[in-house]
CSV table of C-alpha atoms and ligand atoms in Angstrom, one decimal:
chain,number,residue,atom,x,y,z
A,1,MET,CA,-21.4,11.5,-22.0
A,2,ASP,CA,-22.0,7.8,-22.1
A,3,THR,CA,-22.7,6.5,-18.6
A,4,SER,CA,-21.4,3.0,-19.2
A,5,CYS,CA,-17.7,1.9,-19.3
A,6,ASP,CA,-15.7,-1.2,-19.3
A,7,ILE,CA,-13.5,-0.1,-16.4
A,8,LEU,CA,-14.6,2.7,-14.0
A,9,ILE,CA,-11.8,4.0,-11.7
A,10,LEU,CA,-13.1,5.6,-8.5
A,11,GLY,CA,-10.6,8.2,-7.4
A,12,GLY,CA,-8.1,10.1,-9.5
A,13,GLY,CA,-5.2,10.4,-7.0
A,14,LEU,CA,-1.7,9.2,-7.8
A,15,VAL,CA,-2.7,5.6,-8.1
A,16,GLY,CA,-6.1,6.0,-10.0
A,17,ALA,CA,-4.4,8.4,-12.4
A,18,SER,CA,-1.5,6.1,-13.0
A,19,LEU,CA,-3.9,3.2,-13.7
A,20,ALA,CA,-5.7,5.3,-16.3
A,21,CYS,CA,-2.3,6.0,-18.0
A,22,ALA,CA,-1.4,2.3,-17.9
A,23,LEU,CA,-4.7,1.3,-19.4
A,24,ASP,CA,-4.3,3.6,-22.4
A,25,GLY,CA,-4.4,1.6,-25.6
A,26,SER,CA,-6.2,-1.3,-23.9
A,27,GLY,CA,-9.1,-0.9,-26.4
A,28,LEU,CA,-11.5,-0.7,-23.4
A,29,ARG,CA,-13.7,2.2,-22.5
A,30,VAL,CA,-12.1,3.5,-19.3
A,31,GLY,CA,-13.7,6.2,-17.0
A,32,MET,CA,-12.6,8.0,-13.9
A,33,VAL,CA,-14.5,9.8,-11.2
A,34,GLU,CA,-12.6,12.3,-9.0
A,35,ALA,CA,-14.1,14.5,-6.3
A,36,SER,CA,-11.6,17.3,-6.3
A,37,GLU,CA,-11.7,20.4,-8.4
A,38,PRO,CA,-9.2,20.4,-11.3
A,39,ALA,CA,-7.9,23.8,-10.2
A,40,SER,CA,-7.0,22.7,-6.7
A,41,GLY,CA,-5.7,19.3,-7.7
A,42,ALA,CA,-6.3,16.0,-5.9
A,43,PRO,CA,-5.7,16.1,-2.2
A,44,GLY,CA,-2.6,13.8,-2.5
A,45,PHE,CA,-1.0,16.2,-5.0
A,46,ASP,CA,0.4,18.3,-2.2
A,47,GLU,CA,3.8,19.3,-0.8
A,48,ARG,CA,4.8,15.8,0.4
A,49,LYS,CA,8.1,14.6,-0.9
A,50,LEU,CA,7.9,11.2,-2.6
A,51,ALA,CA,10.9,8.9,-2.8
A,52,LEU,CA,10.2,6.9,-5.9
A,53,SER,CA,11.9,3.5,-6.2
A,54,LEU,CA,13.9,2.6,-9.3
A,55,GLY,CA,11.0,0.4,-10.5
A,56,SER,CA,8.6,3.3,-10.2
A,57,LEU,CA,10.9,5.6,-12.1
A,58,ASN,CA,11.2,3.0,-14.9
A,59,ALA,CA,7.4,2.6,-15.1
A,60,LEU,CA,6.6,6.3,-14.9
A,61,ALA,CA,9.1,7.0,-17.7
A,62,ALA,CA,7.5,4.2,-19.8
A,63,LEU,CA,4.0,5.7,-19.2
A,64,GLU,CA,5.4,9.1,-20.4
A,65,VAL,CA,4.7,10.8,-17.1
A,66,LEU,CA,8.2,11.7,-16.0
A,67,PRO,CA,8.9,14.1,-18.9
A,68,GLY,CA,6.0,16.3,-17.7
A,69,LEU,CA,7.6,16.9,-14.3
A,70,ALA,CA,8.4,20.6,-13.7
A,71,THR,CA,11.6,19.7,-11.8
A,72,PRO,CA,13.6,16.6,-12.6
A,73,PRO,CA,13.6,13.8,-10.0
A,74,ALA,CA,16.6,14.2,-7.6
A,75,PRO,CA,18.6,11.0,-7.4
A,76,ILE,CA,19.3,9.1,-4.2
A,77,ARG,CA,22.7,7.6,-4.4
A,78,ARG,CA,23.5,7.0,-0.8
A,79,ILE,CA,21.3,6.4,2.3
A,80,HIS,CA,22.7,6.9,5.8
A,81,VAL,CA,20.7,5.0,8.5
A,82,SER,CA,21.0,5.5,12.3
A,83,ARG,CA,19.0,5.5,15.5
A,84,VAL,CA,19.0,7.8,18.5
A,85,GLY,CA,20.4,5.9,21.4
A,86,ASP,CA,21.6,2.8,19.4
A,87,PHE,CA,25.2,1.9,18.6
A,88,GLY,CA,26.4,2.2,15.0
A,89,SER,CA,25.0,3.5,11.7
A,90,VAL,CA,25.1,2.2,8.2
A,91,GLU,CA,25.6,3.9,4.8
A,92,LEU,CA,24.2,2.2,1.8
A,93,ARG,CA,25.7,3.1,-1.6
A,94,ALA,CA,23.8,2.5,-4.8
A,95,ASP,CA,27.1,1.6,-6.7
A,96,GLU,CA,27.7,-1.3,-4.3
A,97,PHE,CA,24.5,-2.8,-5.7
A,98,GLY,CA,25.5,-2.1,-9.3
A,99,ARG,CA,23.1,0.8,-9.6
A,100,GLU,CA,23.6,4.5,-10.3
A,101,ARG,CA,20.9,5.4,-7.9
A,102,PHE,CA,18.4,3.7,-5.5
A,103,GLY,CA,15.6,5.9,-6.7
A,104,ALA,CA,14.8,9.6,-6.8
A,105,VAL,CA,12.7,12.2,-5.0
A,106,VAL,CA,9.9,14.3,-6.5
A,107,LEU,CA,7.3,16.7,-5.1
A,108,ALA,CA,3.8,15.0,-5.0
A,109,ARG,CA,2.3,18.2,-6.4
A,110,GLU,CA,4.5,18.1,-9.5
A,111,LEU,CA,4.0,14.4,-10.0
A,112,GLY,CA,0.3,15.0,-9.8
A,113,ALA,CA,0.5,17.8,-12.4
A,114,ALA,CA,2.5,15.6,-14.7
A,115,LEU,CA,-0.1,12.8,-14.4
A,116,GLU,CA,-2.8,15.4,-15.1
A,117,THR,CA,-1.1,16.5,-18.3
A,118,ARG,CA,-0.8,12.9,-19.4
A,119,LEU,CA,-4.5,12.2,-18.6
A,120,ASP,CA,-5.5,15.3,-20.6
A,121,GLY,CA,-3.8,13.6,-23.6
A,122,LEU,CA,-5.8,10.4,-23.2
A,123,ALA,CA,-8.6,10.9,-25.8
A,124,ASP,CA,-10.4,7.7,-24.8
A,125,LEU,CA,-10.6,8.4,-21.1
A,126,ALA,CA,-14.1,9.6,-19.9
A,127,ARG,CA,-13.8,11.8,-16.8
A,128,TRP,CA,-16.3,13.0,-14.2
A,129,ARG,CA,-14.8,15.8,-12.2
A,130,PRO,CA,-15.5,17.3,-9.8
A,131,ALA,CA,-17.9,14.5,-9.0
A,132,ARG,CA,-18.3,12.5,-5.8
A,133,VAL,CA,-19.2,8.8,-5.7
A,134,VAL,CA,-22.0,8.7,-3.1
A,135,ALA,CA,-23.1,5.0,-3.5
A,136,VAL,CA,-21.6,1.8,-4.9
A,137,MET,CA,-23.7,-1.1,-5.9
A,138,PRO,CA,-21.1,-3.8,-6.6
A,139,GLU,CA,-23.4,-6.7,-7.3
A,140,GLY,CA,-23.9,-8.6,-10.6
A,141,GLU,CA,-22.2,-8.5,-14.0
A,142,SER,CA,-22.6,-4.7,-14.3
A,143,PRO,CA,-21.8,-3.1,-11.0
A,144,ARG,CA,-23.0,0.5,-10.7
A,145,VAL,CA,-22.1,3.7,-8.8
A,146,ARG,CA,-24.1,6.8,-8.0
A,147,ILE,CA,-22.3,10.0,-8.4
A,148,GLU,CA,-23.2,13.6,-7.5
A,149,GLN,CA,-22.0,16.3,-9.9
A,150,ALA,CA,-23.0,19.9,-9.9
A,151,GLY,CA,-25.9,19.2,-7.5
A,152,GLU,CA,-27.3,16.3,-9.6
A,153,GLN,CA,-27.1,12.6,-9.1
A,154,ARG,CA,-26.8,10.0,-11.8
A,155,GLU,CA,-25.7,6.4,-12.2
A,156,LEU,CA,-22.7,5.0,-14.0
A,157,GLN,CA,-22.1,1.3,-14.7
A,158,ALA,CA,-19.1,-0.7,-15.7
A,159,ARG,CA,-17.9,-4.3,-16.0
A,160,LEU,CA,-15.2,-3.6,-13.4
A,161,LEU,CA,-15.0,-1.0,-10.7
A,162,VAL,CA,-11.5,-0.1,-9.4
A,163,ALA,CA,-11.6,1.5,-6.0
A,164,ALA,CA,-8.6,3.9,-5.9
A,165,ASP,CA,-10.5,6.2,-3.5
A,166,GLY,CA,-7.9,6.3,-0.7
A,167,THR,CA,-7.6,5.3,2.9
A,168,ARG,CA,-11.3,5.9,3.8
A,169,SER,CA,-12.5,4.2,0.7
A,170,LEU,CA,-16.3,4.4,0.3
A,171,ALA,CA,-16.2,1.6,-2.3
A,172,ARG,CA,-14.3,-0.7,0.1
A,173,SER,CA,-17.0,-0.4,2.8
A,174,ALA,CA,-19.9,-0.6,0.3
A,175,CYS,CA,-18.4,-3.9,-0.9
A,176,GLY,CA,-18.4,-5.2,2.6
A,177,ILE,CA,-14.6,-5.5,2.7
A,178,GLY,CA,-13.3,-5.0,6.2
A,179,ALA,CA,-10.0,-3.4,7.1
A,180,ASP,CA,-7.5,-3.8,9.9
A,181,GLU,CA,-6.4,-0.5,11.4
A,182,HIS,CA,-3.5,0.5,13.7
A,183,ASP,CA,-2.9,4.1,14.9
A,184,TYR,CA,0.8,4.7,15.2
A,185,GLY,CA,0.2,7.6,17.6
A,186,GLN,CA,2.5,9.8,15.5
A,187,HIS,CA,2.2,12.7,13.1
A,188,LEU,CA,4.7,13.3,10.3
A,189,PHE,CA,5.8,16.8,9.6
A,190,VAL,CA,7.0,17.6,6.1
A,191,CYS,CA,8.7,20.7,4.7
A,192,SER,CA,11.5,21.9,2.5
A,193,LEU,CA,14.8,22.7,4.4
A,194,GLN,CA,18.1,24.1,3.6
A,195,THR,CA,21.4,23.5,5.4
A,196,ASP,CA,24.8,25.0,4.9
A,197,ARG,CA,25.7,21.7,3.0
A,198,PRO,CA,23.5,21.3,-0.1
A,199,PRO,CA,22.4,17.8,-0.9
A,200,ASP,CA,24.8,15.7,-3.1
A,201,GLY,CA,22.8,12.5,-3.6
A,202,GLY,CA,22.8,11.5,0.1
A,203,ALA,CA,19.5,10.7,2.0
A,204,TYR,CA,19.4,10.3,5.8
A,205,GLU,CA,17.0,8.3,7.9
A,206,ARG,CA,17.4,8.7,11.7
A,207,PHE,CA,15.0,6.7,13.8
A,208,SER,CA,13.8,7.6,17.3
A,209,ALA,CA,11.1,6.7,19.8
A,210,GLN,CA,8.9,9.6,18.6
A,211,GLY,CA,9.2,8.5,15.0
A,212,PRO,CA,11.7,8.8,12.1
A,213,VAL,CA,13.5,12.0,11.0
A,214,ALA,CA,14.7,12.0,7.4
A,215,LEU,CA,16.3,14.3,4.9
A,216,LEU,CA,15.7,13.5,1.2
A,217,PRO,CA,17.8,15.2,-1.5
A,218,MET,CA,15.7,17.5,-3.7
A,219,ALA,CA,16.5,19.5,-6.8
A,220,GLY,CA,17.4,23.2,-6.3
A,221,GLY,CA,19.8,22.8,-3.4
A,222,HIS,CA,17.3,21.9,-0.6
A,223,TYR,CA,16.1,18.8,1.2
A,224,GLY,CA,12.7,17.3,1.8
A,225,ALA,CA,12.6,17.1,5.6
A,226,LEU,CA,10.4,14.6,7.4
A,227,CYS,CA,10.0,14.5,11.2
A,228,GLY,CA,7.8,12.1,13.1
A,229,VAL,CA,6.4,13.4,16.5
A,230,ALA,CA,4.2,11.9,19.1
A,231,ALA,CA,0.6,12.7,18.3
A,232,GLY,CA,0.2,14.6,21.6
A,233,ASP,CA,3.0,17.0,20.6
A,234,ALA,CA,1.7,17.7,17.1
A,235,LYS,CA,-0.3,20.8,17.9
A,236,ARG,CA,2.6,22.4,19.9
A,237,ILE,CA,5.1,21.7,17.1
A,238,ALA,CA,2.7,22.9,14.4
A,239,ALA,CA,2.5,26.3,16.3
A,240,MET,CA,6.3,26.8,16.3
A,241,ASP,CA,7.6,29.6,14.1
A,242,ASP,CA,10.2,28.7,11.5
A,243,ALA,CA,13.2,29.5,13.6
A,244,ALA,CA,11.9,27.4,16.5
A,245,TYR,CA,11.1,24.5,14.2
A,246,ALA,CA,14.6,24.7,12.6
A,247,ASP,CA,16.1,24.4,16.1
A,248,TYR,CA,13.8,21.6,16.9
A,249,PHE,CA,14.6,19.7,13.7
A,250,GLN,CA,18.4,20.2,14.3
A,251,GLN,CA,18.1,18.8,17.8
A,252,ARG,CA,16.1,15.8,16.5
A,253,PHE,CA,18.3,15.1,13.5
A,254,GLY,CA,21.8,16.2,14.6
A,255,TRP,CA,24.5,17.7,12.4
A,256,ARG,CA,25.2,15.1,9.7
A,257,ALA,CA,24.0,17.4,7.0
A,258,GLY,CA,25.3,20.6,8.5
A,259,ARG,CA,23.5,23.5,10.1
A,260,VAL,CA,19.8,24.0,9.3
A,261,ARG,CA,19.6,27.4,7.7
A,262,ARG,CA,16.0,27.7,6.6
A,263,VAL,CA,12.7,25.7,6.7
A,264,GLY,CA,9.8,26.1,4.3
A,265,LYS,CA,6.0,25.8,4.9
A,266,ARG,CA,5.2,22.8,7.1
A,267,SER,CA,2.3,20.3,6.7
A,268,HIS,CA,1.7,17.3,8.9
A,269,TYR,CA,-0.2,14.0,8.7
A,270,PRO,CA,-1.5,11.6,11.3
A,271,LEU,CA,-0.1,8.2,10.7
A,272,SER,CA,-2.1,5.0,10.7
A,273,ARG,CA,-2.1,1.7,8.9
A,274,VAL,CA,-5.3,0.6,7.2
A,275,VAL,CA,-5.1,-2.8,5.4
A,276,ALA,CA,-8.1,-4.2,3.5
A,277,ARG,CA,-8.8,-7.9,4.3
A,278,ASP,CA,-9.6,-8.6,0.7
A,279,LEU,CA,-8.7,-7.0,-2.6
A,280,VAL,CA,-11.7,-8.1,-4.6
A,281,ALA,CA,-15.5,-8.3,-4.0
A,282,GLY,CA,-17.5,-9.3,-7.0
A,283,ARG,CA,-16.5,-7.0,-9.8
A,284,CYS,CA,-14.8,-4.4,-7.6
A,285,LEU,CA,-11.0,-4.3,-7.2
A,286,LEU,CA,-9.1,-2.3,-4.6
A,287,MET,CA,-5.8,-0.5,-5.3
A,288,GLY,CA,-3.4,1.9,-3.7
A,289,ASN,CA,-4.3,3.4,-0.3
A,290,ALA,CA,-7.8,1.9,-0.6
A,291,ALA,CA,-6.2,-1.5,-0.5
A,292,GLN,CA,-3.4,-0.6,2.0
A,293,THR,CA,-2.4,2.6,3.7
A,294,ILE,CA,1.0,2.2,5.3
A,295,HIS,CA,3.5,4.2,7.4
A,296,PRO,CA,5.6,6.4,5.1
A,297,VAL,CA,8.8,5.4,6.9
A,298,GLY,CA,10.0,3.1,4.2
A,299,ALA,CA,8.7,5.3,1.4
A,300,GLN,CA,6.7,2.5,-0.1
A,301,GLY,CA,3.0,3.6,-0.2
A,302,PHE,CA,2.8,5.0,-3.7
A,303,ASN,CA,5.5,2.7,-5.1
A,304,LEU,CA,3.3,-0.3,-3.9
A,305,GLY,CA,0.1,1.3,-5.3
A,306,LEU,CA,1.7,1.9,-8.6
A,307,ARG,CA,2.7,-1.7,-8.8
A,308,ASP,CA,-0.9,-2.6,-8.1
A,309,ALA,CA,-2.0,-0.6,-11.1
A,310,LEU,CA,0.8,-1.9,-13.4
A,311,THR,CA,0.1,-5.5,-12.5
A,312,TYR,CA,-3.6,-5.3,-13.3
A,313,ALA,CA,-2.9,-3.4,-16.6
A,314,GLU,CA,-0.3,-6.1,-17.5
A,315,LEU,CA,-2.6,-9.1,-16.7
A,316,LEU,CA,-5.3,-7.5,-18.9
A,317,GLN,CA,-2.8,-6.9,-21.7
A,318,ASP,CA,-1.7,-10.6,-21.5
A,319,ARG,CA,-5.4,-11.7,-21.8
A,320,ARG,CA,-5.9,-9.4,-24.8
A,321,ALA,CA,-2.9,-10.9,-26.6
A,322,GLY,CA,-4.4,-14.4,-26.1
A,323,ALA,CA,-8.1,-14.0,-26.9
A,324,GLY,CA,-9.2,-10.7,-28.3
A,325,VAL,CA,-10.9,-8.1,-26.1
A,326,PRO,CA,-11.1,-9.5,-22.6
A,327,ASP,CA,-13.7,-9.1,-19.9
A,328,PRO,CA,-11.9,-6.7,-17.5
A,329,GLY,CA,-13.9,-8.0,-14.5
A,330,GLU,CA,-13.8,-11.7,-15.3
A,331,PRO,CA,-13.4,-13.5,-11.9
A,332,ALA,CA,-10.4,-15.6,-13.1
A,333,LEU,CA,-8.6,-12.4,-14.1
A,334,LEU,CA,-9.3,-10.8,-10.7
A,335,ALA,CA,-8.2,-14.0,-8.9
A,336,ASP,CA,-4.9,-13.9,-10.9
A,337,TYR,CA,-4.5,-10.2,-9.9
A,338,VAL,CA,-4.8,-11.1,-6.2
A,339,GLU,CA,-2.3,-13.9,-6.5
A,340,ALA,CA,0.1,-11.8,-8.5
A,341,ARG,CA,0.1,-9.1,-5.8
A,342,ARG,CA,0.3,-11.4,-2.8
A,343,GLU,CA,4.1,-11.6,-2.3
A,344,ASP,CA,4.9,-8.0,-3.0
A,345,ARG,CA,2.0,-6.8,-0.9
A,346,GLU,CA,2.7,-9.0,2.1
A,347,SER,CA,6.5,-8.3,2.2
A,348,THR,CA,6.1,-4.6,1.7
A,349,LEU,CA,3.4,-4.4,4.5
A,350,ALA,CA,5.7,-6.4,6.8
A,351,PHE,CA,8.7,-4.3,5.9
A,352,SER,CA,7.0,-0.9,6.5
A,353,ASP,CA,5.2,-1.9,9.7
A,354,GLY,CA,8.2,-3.7,11.1
A,355,LEU,CA,10.4,-0.7,10.5
A,356,ALA,CA,7.9,1.7,12.0
A,357,ARG,CA,7.3,-0.4,15.2
A,358,LEU,CA,10.8,-1.8,15.8
A,359,THR,CA,12.6,1.5,15.4
A,360,ALA,CA,10.2,3.4,17.6
A,361,ASN,CA,10.6,1.0,20.5
A,362,ASP,CA,12.9,2.3,23.2
A,363,SER,CA,13.3,-0.8,25.4
A,364,PRO,CA,17.0,-1.4,26.2
A,365,GLY,CA,17.0,-5.1,25.2
A,366,LEU,CA,15.7,-4.1,21.8
A,367,SER,CA,18.2,-1.4,21.4
A,368,ALA,CA,21.1,-3.9,21.8
A,369,LEU,CA,19.4,-6.3,19.3
A,370,ARG,CA,18.9,-3.4,16.8
A,371,SER,CA,22.5,-2.4,17.1
A,372,LEU,CA,23.6,-6.0,16.3
A,373,ALA,CA,21.1,-6.2,13.4
A,374,LEU,CA,22.5,-2.9,12.1
A,375,LEU,CA,26.0,-4.3,12.4
A,376,ALA,CA,25.1,-7.5,10.5
A,377,PHE,CA,23.4,-5.3,7.9
A,378,ALA,CA,26.4,-3.1,7.5
A,379,GLN,CA,28.8,-6.0,7.2
A,380,SER,CA,26.9,-8.6,5.2
A,381,PRO,CA,26.1,-8.1,1.5
A,382,SER,CA,23.9,-11.2,1.6
A,383,VAL,CA,21.7,-9.6,4.3
A,384,ARG,CA,21.6,-6.2,2.6
A,385,ALA,CA,21.0,-7.2,-1.0
A,386,PRO,CA,17.4,-8.6,-0.7
A,387,LEU,CA,16.2,-5.8,1.5
A,388,VAL,CA,17.6,-3.1,-0.7
A,389,SER,CA,16.3,-4.7,-3.8
A,390,GLY,CA,12.8,-4.9,-2.3
A,391,ALA,CA,13.0,-1.3,-1.3
A,392,MET,CA,13.9,-0.4,-4.9
A,393,GLY,CA,10.6,-1.9,-6.0
A,394,PHE,CA,11.8,-5.3,-7.0
A,395,ARG,CA,9.7,-7.7,-4.9
A,396,GLY,CA,7.6,-10.7,-5.9
A,397,ARG,CA,6.3,-10.6,-9.4
A,398,ILE,CA,7.7,-7.4,-10.9
A,399,PRO,CA,5.6,-5.7,-13.5
A,400,ARG,CA,7.3,-5.5,-16.9
A,401,LEU,CA,7.2,-1.7,-17.1
A,402,ALA,CA,9.0,-1.5,-13.7
A,403,ARG,CA,11.8,-3.9,-14.7
A,404,THR,CA,13.9,-1.9,-17.2
A,405,PRO,CA,14.6,1.8,-17.9
A,406,ALA,CA,12.3,3.2,-20.7
B,1,FAD,C1,3.8,12.4,4.5
B,1,FAD,C2,3.8,11.3,3.5
B,1,FAD,C3,4.9,11.0,2.8
B,1,FAD,C4,4.9,9.9,1.9
B,1,FAD,N1,6.0,9.6,1.2
B,1,FAD,C5,6.0,8.6,0.3
B,1,FAD,C6,7.1,8.2,-0.4
B,1,FAD,O1,8.2,8.8,-0.2
B,1,FAD,N2,7.1,7.2,-1.3
B,1,FAD,C7,5.9,6.5,-1.5
B,1,FAD,O2,5.9,5.6,-2.4
B,1,FAD,N3,4.8,6.9,-0.9
B,1,FAD,C8,4.8,7.9,0.1
B,1,FAD,N4,3.6,8.2,0.7
B,1,FAD,C9,2.4,7.5,0.4
B,1,FAD,C10,1.6,8.0,-0.8
B,1,FAD,O3,1.5,9.4,-0.7
B,1,FAD,C11,0.3,7.3,-1.0
B,1,FAD,O4,0.5,6.0,-0.9
B,1,FAD,C12,-0.4,7.7,-2.3
B,1,FAD,O5,-0.6,9.1,-2.4
B,1,FAD,C13,-1.8,7.0,-2.3
B,1,FAD,O6,-2.4,7.3,-3.5
B,1,FAD,P1,-3.9,6.8,-3.8
B,1,FAD,O7,-4.2,7.4,-5.2
B,1,FAD,O8,-4.0,5.4,-3.6
B,1,FAD,O9,-4.8,7.5,-2.7
B,1,FAD,P2,-5.2,9.1,-2.5
B,1,FAD,O10,-4.0,9.9,-2.7
B,1,FAD,O11,-5.9,9.2,-1.2
B,1,FAD,O12,-6.2,9.4,-3.6
B,1,FAD,C14,-7.6,9.0,-3.5
B,1,FAD,C15,-8.4,9.9,-4.5
B,1,FAD,O13,-9.8,9.5,-4.5
B,1,FAD,C16,-10.6,10.6,-4.4
B,1,FAD,N5,-11.8,10.2,-3.7
B,1,FAD,C17,-12.0,9.8,-2.5
B,1,FAD,N6,-13.3,9.5,-2.2
B,1,FAD,C18,-14.0,9.8,-3.4
B,1,FAD,C19,-15.3,9.8,-3.7
B,1,FAD,N7,-16.3,9.3,-2.8
B,1,FAD,N8,-15.7,10.2,-4.9
B,1,FAD,C20,-14.8,10.6,-5.8
B,1,FAD,N9,-13.4,10.7,-5.5
B,1,FAD,C21,-13.0,10.3,-4.3
B,1,FAD,C22,-9.8,11.7,-3.6
B,1,FAD,O14,-10.2,13.0,-3.9
B,1,FAD,C23,-8.4,11.4,-4.1
B,1,FAD,O15,-7.9,12.1,-5.1
B,1,FAD,C24,3.6,9.2,1.6
B,1,FAD,C25,2.5,9.6,2.4
B,1,FAD,C26,2.6,10.6,3.3
B,1,FAD,C27,1.3,11.0,4.1
């Protein structure tokens, strides 16, 4: 296989794979290196439930990924928000905002499989898998990486490296890009769950000092259940049997969705925020979790990373329309990318972090303020509209593919 590409994507998780799909037809030689075995799937293609914004659904349909899903996305038509110990609650309805749904929920494993199917159909994509990037040399006009595959090492070179290699990005550190980190001191438990009231388009988010508790509607009559717990309690809660966990969840969540009947296999994730201080170094560009890993509370991480990928692909396409085959790592193009991502990135980071910290703080003064804010939110369409529109994936410069249904 040729060891030189125009664009080499490091990491084939949800964001790297989406970028490869978005670059199809660009006329450039695109390559992708992914460490995991095809049979096991990328680590992020697991049992987590992903709430996809309307913008992401539009884009994934346009990229022909959605038709490959084993289970159709389950629409979110209403969202009920409350907090333990605070006064009031609010229910948001998509139809109030002129939409049929806010977004929809899919299983990460099934979205990963649909992306894989799409990648298999990209005749021009060169793939190294399973292969691990062990060194990144970002300098010069032709940055290089060293990969290890089947016990052998070799070098690949490109005109642009895209680091989509996740939270602990090797490429980010090799490029000398620092990151700001915050440990939320929480773990998030995720599982499927059934109650005696099957989902009917309603999602629930209940905040508490230990972290958020949420139910997301899923296809097949069950919910995706998320439950934040203090990091020190994670081991004890992971050791609970299903009946004990069902009781625990019921006690944390309450009875809004009925009695918890059954819980599925649980997984849990430590939660931290890791935000890269730059998005570009030389001819290396960061995307997805490598650029920013955020608290899942606002369901924004993949949605934001997908917009990273769509934005770069779109800027490249615009350059191509103007002046033939563009240089994918041209400094002016990368500077345009950073500028194009600024507003969406900054507001989404502030939204997710603010939500995680504000809602976890139990001080009485803050509780009163939160209740007032919730009241204002419930009563004032002018307060609600921009927040809801942002959460639906319409912030800053919106990528074309995200704007309209395919
Ligand atoms: C519990 C939970 C719930 C979530 N819910 C939502 C939600 O509802 N909505 C939402 O939008 N987001 C959600 N997220 C966030 C979302 O899952 C992530 O933002 C997204 O998966 C990030 O994808 P990525 O491709 O950037 O990174 P990753 O998934 O981390 O992928 C990185 C890839 O790079 C590969 N890699 C790493 N290092 C190397 C190397 N040296 N060589 C080769 N390959 C390498 C890895 O194998 C991996 O496949 C949630 C996250 C969690 C934990």
